[in-house]
Every structure is written in C-alpha cells, then in structure tokens.
Short mmCIF file of C-alpha atoms in Angstrom, two decimals:
data_model
loop_
_atom_site.label_atom_id
_atom_site.label_comp_id
_atom_site.label_asym_id
_atom_site.label_seq_id
_atom_site.Cartn_x
_atom_site.Cartn_y
_atom_site.Cartn_z
CA UNK A 188 -92.59 -23.82 140.97
CA UNK A 189 -94.31 -24.31 137.63
CA UNK A 190 -96.92 -27.10 137.65
CA UNK A 191 -96.98 -29.93 135.13
CA UNK A 192 -99.94 -28.30 133.40
CA UNK A 193 -98.03 -25.03 133.35
CA UNK A 194 -95.05 -26.65 131.63
CA UNK A 195 -97.40 -28.11 129.04
CA UNK A 196 -98.75 -24.66 128.21
CA UNK A 197 -95.24 -23.17 128.09
CA UNK A 198 -94.00 -25.83 125.67
CA UNK A 199 -97.19 -25.62 123.60
CA UNK A 200 -96.98 -21.83 123.31
CA UNK A 201 -93.34 -21.95 122.22
CA UNK A 202 -94.06 -24.61 119.59
CA UNK A 203 -97.02 -22.65 118.23
CA UNK A 204 -95.00 -19.41 118.06
CA UNK A 205 -92.16 -21.17 116.22
CA UNK A 206 -94.49 -22.79 113.69
CA UNK A 207 -96.31 -19.49 113.08
CA UNK A 208 -93.00 -17.65 112.55
CA UNK A 209 -91.74 -20.22 110.04
CA UNK A 210 -95.10 -20.68 108.35
CA UNK A 211 -96.03 -17.04 107.87
CA UNK A 212 -93.05 -14.72 108.09
CA UNK A 213 -89.69 -16.27 107.10
CA UNK A 214 -89.11 -17.26 103.45
CA UNK A 215 -86.69 -20.01 102.50
CA UNK A 216 -84.18 -17.50 101.06
CA UNK A 217 -83.52 -16.37 104.67
CA UNK A 218 -81.82 -19.71 105.27
CA UNK A 219 -79.84 -18.98 108.42
CA UNK A 220 -82.81 -17.36 110.16
CA UNK A 221 -84.95 -20.35 109.18
CA UNK A 222 -82.27 -22.79 110.34
CA UNK A 223 -81.88 -21.16 113.77
CA UNK A 224 -85.62 -21.18 114.36
CA UNK A 225 -86.06 -24.71 113.03
CA UNK A 226 -83.22 -25.92 115.25
CA UNK A 227 -84.91 -24.38 118.28
CA UNK A 228 -88.21 -25.99 117.31
CA UNK A 229 -86.57 -29.39 116.88
CA UNK A 230 -84.85 -29.23 120.28
CA UNK A 231 -88.16 -28.23 121.86
CA UNK A 232 -89.92 -31.09 120.05
CA UNK A 233 -87.42 -33.62 121.43
CA UNK A 234 -87.81 -32.18 124.92
CA UNK A 235 -91.59 -32.39 124.70
CA UNK A 236 -91.37 -36.01 123.54
CA UNK A 237 -88.92 -36.88 126.31
CA UNK A 238 -91.26 -35.62 129.01
CA UNK A 239 -94.59 -36.47 127.37
CA UNK A 240 -96.67 -38.53 129.73
CA UNK A 241 -94.92 -37.23 132.83
CA UNK A 242 -96.74 -33.91 132.88
CA UNK A 243 -99.78 -34.37 130.59
CA UNK A 244 -101.76 -37.13 128.92
CA UNK A 245 -101.04 -38.30 125.38
CA UNK A 246 -104.43 -37.03 124.24
CA UNK A 247 -103.43 -33.44 125.03
CA UNK A 248 -100.26 -33.74 122.96
CA UNK A 249 -102.21 -35.12 120.00
CA UNK A 250 -104.58 -32.17 120.24
CA UNK A 251 -101.51 -29.94 120.27
CA UNK A 252 -100.31 -31.66 117.07
CA UNK A 253 -103.63 -30.81 115.41
CA UNK A 254 -103.47 -27.18 116.62
CA UNK A 255 -99.91 -26.82 115.27
CA UNK A 256 -101.28 -27.70 111.85
CA UNK A 257 -104.40 -25.55 112.05
CA UNK A 258 -102.46 -22.40 112.97
CA UNK A 259 -100.99 -22.57 109.45
CA UNK A 260 -104.45 -22.53 107.84
CA UNK A 261 -104.27 -18.95 106.55
CA UNK A 262 -100.67 -19.01 105.32
CA UNK A 263 -99.34 -19.35 101.80
CA UNK A 264 -96.48 -21.89 101.63
CA UNK A 265 -93.15 -20.19 102.38
CA UNK A 266 -90.67 -22.83 101.16
CA UNK A 267 -92.34 -24.37 98.12
CA UNK A 268 -94.06 -23.01 95.04
CA UNK A 269 -95.62 -26.35 94.04
CA UNK A 270 -98.95 -25.17 95.46
CA UNK A 271 -99.31 -22.70 92.57
CA UNK A 272 -99.38 -25.63 90.13
CA UNK A 273 -101.96 -27.38 92.35
CA UNK A 274 -104.28 -24.39 92.05
CA UNK A 275 -103.53 -24.03 88.32
CA UNK A 276 -104.41 -27.67 87.61
CA UNK A 277 -107.57 -27.40 89.69
CA UNK A 278 -108.69 -24.32 87.74
CA UNK A 279 -108.14 -26.08 84.41
CA UNK A 280 -110.16 -29.07 85.62
CA UNK A 281 -112.97 -26.78 86.75
CA UNK A 282 -113.18 -25.38 83.23
CA UNK A 283 -113.17 -28.86 81.68
CA UNK A 284 -109.56 -28.91 80.42
CA UNK A 285 -107.05 -31.72 80.94
CA UNK A 286 -103.86 -30.60 82.79
CA UNK A 287 -101.98 -33.58 81.33
CA UNK A 288 -102.66 -32.49 77.76
CA UNK A 289 -101.78 -28.78 77.98
CA UNK A 290 -98.72 -27.29 79.62
CA UNK A 291 -99.44 -23.93 81.30
CA UNK A 292 -97.74 -22.12 78.43
CA UNK A 293 -99.86 -24.02 75.89
CA UNK A 294 -103.03 -23.46 77.90
CA UNK A 295 -102.61 -19.68 77.88
CA UNK A 296 -101.79 -19.68 74.17
CA UNK A 297 -104.40 -22.14 72.87
CA UNK A 298 -107.40 -22.28 75.21
CA UNK A 299 -110.32 -19.94 75.72
CA UNK A 300 -110.09 -19.67 79.51
CA UNK A 301 -112.85 -18.10 81.58
CA UNK A 302 -110.42 -17.51 84.45
CA UNK A 303 -107.74 -16.03 82.17
CA UNK A 304 -107.03 -13.05 84.42
CA UNK A 305 -106.54 -15.28 87.48
CA UNK A 306 -104.31 -17.71 85.57
CA UNK A 307 -102.27 -14.81 84.19
CA UNK A 308 -101.50 -13.90 87.82
CA UNK A 309 -100.50 -17.48 88.64
CA UNK A 310 -98.36 -18.10 85.56
CA UNK A 311 -95.22 -16.14 86.61
CA UNK A 312 -95.17 -18.07 89.91
CA UNK A 313 -95.14 -21.54 88.32
CA UNK A 314 -91.86 -23.42 88.62
CA UNK A 315 -92.32 -25.59 85.49
CA UNK A 316 -94.64 -23.76 83.06
CA UNK A 317 -93.42 -25.80 80.07
CA UNK A 318 -94.06 -29.20 81.69
CA UNK A 319 -97.30 -31.14 81.74
CA UNK A 320 -98.64 -31.90 85.19
CA UNK A 321 -96.85 -34.74 87.00
CA UNK A 322 -99.44 -35.02 89.79
CA UNK A 323 -101.51 -38.24 89.64
CA UNK A 324 -105.30 -38.20 89.12
CA UNK A 325 -105.96 -38.78 92.85
CA UNK A 326 -104.21 -35.51 93.65
CA UNK A 327 -106.12 -33.80 90.85
CA UNK A 328 -109.37 -34.65 92.65
CA UNK A 329 -108.19 -32.54 95.59
CA UNK A 330 -107.07 -29.73 93.27
CA UNK A 331 -110.45 -29.77 91.53
CA UNK A 332 -112.28 -29.72 94.86
CA UNK A 333 -110.24 -26.69 95.92
CA UNK A 334 -111.04 -24.87 92.68
CA UNK A 335 -114.76 -25.62 92.93
CA UNK A 336 -114.96 -24.36 96.53
CA UNK A 337 -112.51 -21.46 96.34
CA UNK A 338 -113.14 -20.08 92.88
CA UNK A 339 -110.49 -17.62 91.73
CA UNK A 340 -109.00 -17.08 95.15
CA UNK A 341 -105.50 -18.43 95.73
CA UNK A 342 -105.59 -18.35 99.54
CA UNK A 343 -109.00 -20.04 99.76
CA UNK A 344 -107.83 -22.79 97.38
CA UNK A 345 -104.73 -23.34 99.54
CA UNK A 346 -106.93 -23.51 102.64
CA UNK A 347 -109.14 -26.22 101.12
CA UNK A 348 -106.12 -28.35 100.13
CA UNK A 349 -104.60 -27.81 103.57
CA UNK A 350 -107.77 -28.90 105.39
CA UNK A 351 -107.88 -32.10 103.31
CA UNK A 352 -104.25 -32.88 104.17
CA UNK A 353 -104.78 -32.12 107.88
CA UNK A 354 -107.81 -34.42 107.97
CA UNK A 355 -105.73 -37.27 106.55
CA UNK A 356 -102.93 -36.51 109.00
CA UNK A 357 -105.31 -36.84 111.94
CA UNK A 358 -106.31 -40.23 110.56
CA UNK A 359 -102.58 -41.07 110.30
CA UNK A 360 -102.19 -40.34 114.05
CA UNK A 361 -104.99 -42.82 114.74
CA UNK A 362 -103.47 -45.53 112.56
CA UNK A 363 -99.94 -45.07 113.90
CA UNK A 364 -101.25 -45.21 117.48
CA UNK A 365 -103.14 -48.46 116.88
CA UNK A 366 -100.25 -50.02 114.98
CA UNK A 367 -98.01 -49.24 117.96
CA UNK A 368 -100.52 -51.03 120.20
CA UNK A 369 -100.61 -53.97 117.79
CA UNK A 370 -96.81 -54.15 117.75
CA UNK A 371 -96.61 -53.78 121.54
CA UNK A 372 -94.56 -50.58 121.25
CA UNK A 373 -94.82 -47.49 123.52
CA UNK A 374 -97.81 -45.53 122.24
CA UNK A 375 -96.20 -42.16 122.94
CA UNK A 376 -93.96 -42.84 119.93
CA UNK A 377 -96.82 -41.53 117.80
CA UNK A 378 -95.58 -38.09 118.90
CA UNK A 379 -92.27 -38.65 117.07
CA UNK A 380 -94.34 -38.25 113.93
CA UNK A 381 -97.20 -36.02 115.09
CA UNK A 382 -95.04 -33.26 116.63
CA UNK A 383 -92.06 -33.43 114.26
CA UNK A 384 -91.45 -29.91 112.90
CA UNK A 385 -90.42 -31.19 109.46
CA UNK A 386 -93.68 -33.12 109.13
CA UNK A 387 -95.81 -30.16 110.23
CA UNK A 388 -94.10 -27.62 108.02
CA UNK A 389 -93.80 -29.76 104.89
CA UNK A 390 -97.30 -31.26 104.86
CA UNK A 391 -99.56 -28.70 106.50
CA UNK A 392 -97.27 -25.78 105.69
CA UNK A 393 -96.00 -26.53 102.18
CA UNK A 394 -98.89 -28.79 101.10
CA UNK A 395 -96.92 -31.87 100.08
CA UNK A 396 -99.05 -34.97 99.60
CA UNK A 397 -96.74 -37.42 101.39
CA UNK A 398 -99.08 -37.16 104.39
CA UNK A 399 -102.11 -38.31 102.40
CA UNK A 400 -100.11 -41.12 100.81
CA UNK A 401 -98.75 -42.16 104.21
CA UNK A 402 -102.24 -42.39 105.69
CA UNK A 403 -103.38 -44.73 102.94
CA UNK A 404 -100.19 -46.79 103.28
CA UNK A 405 -100.58 -47.04 107.07
CA UNK A 406 -104.19 -48.08 106.59
CA UNK A 407 -103.03 -50.81 104.21
CA UNK A 408 -100.46 -52.06 106.71
CA UNK A 409 -102.95 -51.98 109.59
CA UNK A 410 -105.66 -54.02 107.83
CA UNK A 411 -102.98 -56.35 106.47
CA UNK A 412 -102.17 -57.36 110.04
CA UNK A 413 -105.90 -57.81 110.59
CA UNK A 414 -105.84 -60.33 107.69
CA UNK A 415 -108.07 -58.16 105.47
CA UNK A 416 -105.90 -58.82 102.46
CA UNK A 417 -108.04 -57.38 99.66
CA UNK A 418 -108.72 -54.15 101.58
CA UNK A 419 -105.00 -53.88 102.26
CA UNK A 420 -104.31 -54.14 98.54
CA UNK A 421 -106.95 -51.50 97.81
CA UNK A 422 -105.45 -49.03 100.30
CA UNK A 423 -101.89 -49.59 99.12
CA UNK A 424 -103.06 -49.23 95.52
CA UNK A 425 -104.67 -45.93 96.49
CA UNK A 426 -101.39 -44.85 98.12
CA UNK A 427 -99.55 -45.56 94.85
CA UNK A 428 -102.21 -43.46 93.12
CA UNK A 429 -101.15 -40.46 95.24
CA UNK A 430 -97.37 -41.01 95.02
CA UNK A 431 -95.74 -43.70 92.90
CA UNK A 432 -92.97 -44.46 95.41
CA UNK A 433 -94.93 -47.03 97.53
CA UNK A 434 -94.87 -49.29 94.48
CA UNK A 435 -91.34 -50.30 95.48
CA UNK A 436 -92.72 -51.78 98.72
CA UNK A 437 -95.05 -54.24 97.00
CA UNK A 438 -92.47 -57.10 96.67
CA UNK A 439 -91.89 -57.02 100.44
CA UNK A 440 -95.64 -57.26 101.10
CA UNK A 441 -95.93 -60.14 98.65
CA UNK A 442 -93.13 -62.04 100.40
CA UNK A 443 -94.76 -61.43 103.81
CA UNK A 444 -98.27 -62.53 102.83
CA UNK A 445 -99.53 -66.05 103.53
CA UNK A 446 -100.35 -68.01 100.39
CA UNK A 447 -104.11 -67.53 100.75
CA UNK A 448 -103.71 -63.75 101.02
CA UNK A 449 -101.62 -63.15 97.91
CA UNK A 450 -104.40 -63.24 95.29
CA UNK A 451 -106.86 -61.00 97.22
CA UNK A 452 -104.06 -58.51 97.98
CA UNK A 453 -102.88 -58.28 94.38
CA UNK A 454 -106.46 -58.19 93.09
CA UNK A 455 -107.39 -55.27 95.35
CA UNK A 456 -104.21 -53.38 94.52
CA UNK A 457 -104.53 -53.95 90.77
CA UNK A 458 -108.19 -52.88 90.67
CA UNK A 459 -107.47 -49.71 92.65
CA UNK A 460 -104.38 -48.98 90.56
CA UNK A 461 -106.37 -49.26 87.33
CA UNK A 462 -109.16 -47.06 88.69
CA UNK A 463 -106.69 -44.50 90.00
CA UNK A 464 -104.71 -44.20 86.77
CA UNK A 465 -107.65 -44.64 84.32
CA UNK A 466 -108.05 -40.85 83.78
CA UNK A 467 -104.59 -40.86 82.17
CA UNK A 468 -106.08 -42.84 79.27
CA UNK A 469 -108.36 -39.98 78.21
CA UNK A 470 -107.24 -37.55 75.51
CA UNK A 471 -103.76 -39.13 75.42
CA UNK A 472 -103.15 -37.68 78.89
CA UNK A 473 -100.68 -40.46 79.67
CA UNK A 474 -98.29 -39.17 77.00
CA UNK A 475 -97.99 -35.74 78.63
CA UNK A 476 -97.83 -37.20 82.14
CA UNK A 477 -95.14 -39.75 81.24
CA UNK A 478 -93.12 -37.28 79.16
CA UNK A 479 -92.87 -34.79 82.04
CA UNK A 480 -92.20 -37.57 84.56
CA UNK A 481 -89.40 -38.95 82.37
CA UNK A 482 -87.86 -35.52 81.86
CA UNK A 483 -88.00 -34.99 85.62
CA UNK A 484 -86.14 -38.24 86.19
CA UNK A 485 -83.55 -37.53 83.51
CA UNK A 486 -82.73 -33.91 84.31
CA UNK A 487 -83.56 -33.08 87.94
CA UNK A 488 -81.07 -33.54 90.77
CA UNK A 489 -81.22 -32.32 94.34
CA UNK A 490 -79.69 -33.24 97.69
CA UNK A 491 -78.32 -36.58 96.47
CA UNK A 492 -75.50 -38.65 97.97
CA UNK A 493 -74.15 -41.54 95.85
CA UNK A 494 -75.37 -39.92 92.65
CA UNK A 495 -73.42 -36.72 93.35
CA UNK A 496 -70.24 -38.72 93.86
CA UNK A 497 -70.77 -40.42 90.51
CA UNK A 498 -71.62 -37.09 88.88
CA UNK A 499 -68.32 -35.65 90.06
CA UNK A 500 -66.47 -38.67 88.67
CA UNK A 501 -68.22 -38.01 85.37
CA UNK A 502 -67.01 -34.41 85.36
CA UNK A 503 -63.44 -35.55 86.05
CA UNK A 504 -63.38 -38.25 83.38
CA UNK A 505 -65.63 -36.83 80.64
CA UNK A 506 -66.03 -33.16 81.47
CA UNK A 507 -69.85 -33.06 81.62
CA UNK A 508 -72.85 -34.14 83.71
CA UNK A 509 -73.52 -37.82 82.92
CA UNK A 510 -76.96 -37.96 84.55
CA UNK A 511 -78.40 -39.79 81.53
CA UNK A 512 -75.81 -42.54 82.03
CA UNK A 513 -75.74 -42.85 85.81
CA UNK A 514 -79.46 -42.55 86.58
CA UNK A 515 -80.49 -45.75 84.72
CA UNK A 516 -77.64 -47.65 86.40
CA UNK A 517 -78.69 -46.44 89.85
CA UNK A 518 -82.31 -47.21 89.01
CA UNK A 519 -81.40 -50.75 88.01
CA UNK A 520 -79.29 -51.23 91.14
CA UNK A 521 -82.19 -49.94 93.25
CA UNK A 522 -84.53 -52.47 91.66
CA UNK A 523 -82.11 -55.35 92.26
CA UNK A 524 -81.59 -54.40 95.91
CA UNK A 525 -85.34 -53.97 96.45
CA UNK A 526 -86.00 -57.49 95.19
CA UNK A 527 -83.08 -58.92 97.20
CA UNK A 528 -84.19 -57.25 100.44
CA UNK A 529 -87.82 -58.21 99.85
CA UNK A 530 -86.85 -61.87 99.55
CA UNK A 531 -85.42 -61.68 103.07
CA UNK A 532 -88.79 -60.81 104.64
CA UNK A 533 -89.94 -63.54 107.00
CA UNK A 534 -93.43 -64.68 106.11
CA UNK A 535 -96.17 -63.37 108.45
CA UNK A 536 -93.66 -61.83 110.90
CA UNK A 537 -94.72 -58.23 111.50
CA UNK A 538 -91.36 -57.00 112.77
CA UNK A 539 -89.55 -58.44 109.75
CA UNK A 540 -91.85 -56.59 107.34
CA UNK A 541 -91.47 -53.24 109.15
CA UNK A 542 -87.67 -53.52 109.23
CA UNK A 543 -87.58 -54.45 105.55
CA UNK A 544 -89.76 -51.49 104.55
CA UNK A 545 -87.32 -49.23 106.36
CA UNK A 546 -84.34 -50.76 104.52
CA UNK A 547 -86.12 -50.39 101.17
CA UNK A 548 -86.54 -46.67 101.81
CA UNK A 549 -82.85 -46.36 102.67
CA UNK A 550 -81.86 -48.00 99.38
CA UNK A 551 -84.22 -45.72 97.48
CA UNK A 552 -82.98 -42.48 99.05
CA UNK A 553 -79.26 -43.26 99.02
CA UNK A 554 -79.30 -44.13 95.31
CA UNK A 555 -81.79 -41.48 94.18
CA UNK A 556 -80.74 -38.29 92.37
CA UNK A 557 -83.52 -36.23 94.01
CA UNK A 558 -84.17 -36.27 97.77
CA UNK A 559 -86.40 -33.39 98.82
CA UNK A 560 -86.98 -33.00 102.58
CA UNK A 561 -90.62 -34.10 102.41
CA UNK A 562 -89.71 -37.35 100.64
CA UNK A 563 -88.46 -38.95 103.87
CA UNK A 564 -91.68 -38.35 105.86
CA UNK A 565 -93.27 -41.80 105.14
CA UNK A 566 -90.01 -43.53 106.15
CA UNK A 567 -89.87 -41.44 109.33
CA UNK A 568 -93.37 -42.67 110.21
CA UNK A 569 -92.39 -46.31 109.63
CA UNK A 570 -89.29 -45.87 111.78
CA UNK A 571 -91.37 -45.04 114.88
CA UNK A 572 -92.34 -48.74 115.05
CA UNK A 573 -88.67 -49.66 115.49
CA UNK A 574 -85.71 -48.66 117.65
CA UNK A 575 -83.94 -47.14 114.64
CA UNK A 576 -83.20 -43.42 114.96
CA UNK A 577 -81.54 -42.58 111.63
CA UNK A 578 -84.64 -41.19 109.92
CA UNK A 579 -85.46 -39.14 113.01
CA UNK A 580 -81.94 -37.66 112.93
CA UNK A 581 -82.21 -37.07 109.19
CA UNK A 582 -85.53 -35.24 109.67
CA UNK A 583 -83.44 -32.50 111.26
CA UNK A 584 -80.32 -32.58 109.07
CA UNK A 585 -82.22 -32.80 105.78
CA UNK A 586 -83.40 -29.28 106.53
CA UNK A 587 -79.89 -28.15 105.61
CA UNK A 588 -80.80 -28.80 101.97
CA UNK A 589 -82.81 -25.56 101.99
CA UNK A 590 -79.51 -23.69 101.86
CA UNK A 591 -79.66 -24.15 98.08
CA UNK A 592 -82.49 -21.61 97.76
CA UNK A 593 -80.61 -18.59 99.07
CA UNK A 594 -80.06 -17.47 95.47
CA UNK A 595 -82.25 -17.28 92.38
CA UNK A 596 -83.06 -20.83 91.31
CA UNK A 597 -80.89 -22.95 93.57
CA UNK A 598 -77.22 -23.56 94.23
CA UNK A 599 -76.03 -26.38 96.47
CA UNK A 600 -72.89 -26.10 98.59
CA UNK A 601 -70.72 -29.21 98.87
CA UNK A 602 -69.72 -28.62 102.49
CA UNK A 603 -73.32 -28.37 103.68
CA UNK A 604 -74.31 -31.50 101.77
CA UNK A 605 -71.29 -33.26 103.26
CA UNK A 606 -72.35 -32.23 106.76
CA UNK A 607 -75.87 -33.51 106.18
CA UNK A 608 -74.79 -36.90 104.85
CA UNK A 609 -72.04 -37.31 107.41
CA UNK A 610 -74.77 -37.10 110.07
CA UNK A 611 -76.97 -39.50 108.09
CA UNK A 612 -74.29 -42.17 107.62
CA UNK A 613 -73.17 -41.90 111.25
CA UNK A 614 -76.79 -42.40 112.27
CA UNK A 615 -77.04 -45.38 109.91
CA UNK A 616 -73.92 -46.88 111.46
CA UNK A 617 -75.45 -46.39 114.90
CA UNK A 618 -78.58 -48.27 113.79
CA UNK A 619 -76.99 -51.00 111.69
CA UNK A 620 -73.36 -51.12 112.87
CA UNK A 621 -73.83 -54.35 114.80
CA UNK A 622 -75.03 -56.09 111.63
CA UNK A 623 -72.04 -54.78 109.71
CA UNK A 624 -69.70 -56.19 112.37
CA UNK A 625 -71.41 -59.57 112.11
CA UNK A 626 -70.91 -59.56 108.35
CA UNK A 627 -67.20 -58.84 108.87
CA UNK A 628 -66.89 -61.80 111.23
CA UNK A 629 -68.81 -64.17 108.95
CA UNK A 630 -65.85 -65.35 106.78
CA UNK A 631 -63.86 -66.19 109.93
CA UNK A 632 -66.62 -68.52 111.05
CA UNK A 633 -66.00 -70.59 107.93
CA UNK A 634 -62.36 -71.18 108.78
#
C-alpha cells in the first residue's frame, strides 16, 4: 500500500511532468495534444485539491506550487508571443528610446540602434510591429530591468521577467491565505489558485502580468480590511498601473468604505495613479499609447459571447462587421451595470464586497469583445473566497479558445465557442440560479 507521503510524491511528479511537457515541448498549434494534456493536468489538480490535507500539510503543497512555476524557468513561452514585445520594449528603454513614441517598424527605420542585430532577429516575431506599446509604465520597469540584466539574450530576458512574476505570485499565495483566515474560510482554498494549471501556464509560462496585478490588488483588499485606507488606495492604484481593468472595481470599494476612509483611499489611489502614468506625459508618449489602445479596442475581438451574437446580427442585417457600433454600446452598458452593482455593496461588510467584485468581473467578461484565457485569473482568485464555482469551471473551458491558433493567425470555430460558453452559463446558473428564481417570484409577492 502506498503511504500518504508516497501519494504526495506521485501526484507531484505527474503535475511537474505535465507542466514541463506543456511549457517546453507542445506549441499551441498542436491544439488537441495540448487539450488532452491540459485536461489530464486539470483532473489531477482537482484530485490533489480534494485530498490536500489528508495526506500532506498545506505547506508542502504551496512549495509544490512554487516548484511548478520554477520548472518553467528556462522555457520560452509556447502559447503567446507577447514576450517578444516585452523584450523589445526593454531593449529600447535600455538605449534611451521611448517605446510609446516609436513603433517597432519606425524604430528600425529611424533610430540609430546599438542592438540593431538583436532587434532585427526579434522583429519578425512581433505580433503588432506597427502599433505603439500598450504596456503601462509599471510593466516597462520590469522590461527595462530584464534588458539591463540580460543584455541581448532573449532567454535570459525571459528568465528575469519570469522570476519577477513568480516572486509576486508567491506573495499572492501569502495574501490569499491570510485573507481566507480573515474571512473564516478553509485555508486550503488557496490551492485552487496556487495549483491551477491555467494560472501556472499563463503567468509563469506565458509571462502575462495578471499575476503581478492580482498581487497588488489582493494587497489592497487585505489592508483595506485592516482599515489602512490610504495604503489600500496606493496598492489598488499600483494594480491599475499594471493593468487598467481594476479601475472598474473602484466604485464598489468606494461604496464599501466608511465615510472616514473615503478621502485617504482616493488620495492614495490618485497619487499612485499619477505617479504610475506620469511617464506617458514625456515626449507625447500618451498619444502613441492611447492610439494603440484605442485601435485595440476598436478592431480586436477574441473569444467573446454577447458581442459575437451582436456581430452576427450585424452581418445578417448590414452585411459587415459592426464592431465600431456595438463596442461603444457594450462599453456603455458595462459602465451602467458596474455603477448599479457597486451601489448594492453593503457598507463595511466584507462578504458583500467580495461577491460584488465577482459580479463586476462577470459583467465585464460577458460584454467584452476580447476575453483571453489569462484575463480571468484575477476573478478566479477572488472566487476562492466564496462558494461560487463558475470561474473555476471556466478556468478549464476557456482553454478551448486556443483552438483558434491551429492555423496561421487565428480562426475561431463556432461550435467550440458554443461548447465553452454553454459550460460557463450552466456554471453561472448553478451559482446564481437561486437568485434568479427569487427574482421570478418577486412580482407574485406584490399581488
């Protein structure tokens, strides 16, 4: 009979082997191979979570979560080419050039670059060579650090960025654990985030900065509950400086705060926001940054739900893609729903704030035209403080969106998208169905 310690080593070895296979050897164009292996990893992850605590201490599983990230240290991202732009921007910064002012194409044509040979090698691998950088100044600090330490070595630069992201993820484990204690929730739920294959592969594997943003956001939430209102604002402002999406959560925080905490919170957030975005004021950098960000919002679409339904209606009625018409409408509807849901937060009630943050993310994703797999990671982390399972379920099914990369560029298949969102909306009904039934009964109560 295998001992409890033996089972721990068996599960750990299988998880490590799966992560290594996906992180080093299988590109995203091999979708069905990737899907089979990812499915096996996800089942194993759920099994490990189910039995965690019965055959090993939580500390050992958290160490395993760190190891699963470190084994990817020497890999180049398999499913995303964004990292090439990270290294490109860092190299421009190292030479004293502003990545918001020059697109890669302009930089090669107009600048006297010391690392010209290295950048010539990177250029064909860029996914948007005619766009200015859309990565905020906080991210650029990491890119610049990587360039200064790695020089003209792509793998070394990737390793530096990866180590920074892993360090912030370890801090995220700490914050999630202590928030679970504060909320009187089972502490092993930290493993729902720490061991999730999507989280490991998208942050440590593909170098997406949602993990860094999440850590700052979790820090802001943690100190908020400790009544350190200004520090909370500073941390949430820093999170917005990494990814703009946490900005939509601010109204919910404002509604939750006691009256005496509102001014310190907003002051801290505003100061940090100004500091974080100040570099965009140099050399008209904001113009390039905003132009590329606006073009992204007006022309990019991926793995959407409601937007794709509207897009199809546009094709039927007008014969062309009406993204320029529908996106502003969906954006306005998102804003209205965010404000409405934020007003429902109960002042100084922790559970009410957490549940509202989760609902805000649902509104954002369901109405957005672009939903990449790594986008849902912060919402997955918030969901571990609740009994809601929809984001956990989606963290598996959203992986189906990688089917679009089996060909040059990408091509989405309607039946796979339908399967993904069928699972998502069934999971949502499981989580919120009782509330829907209450709403249906409400008019009868008035009779």
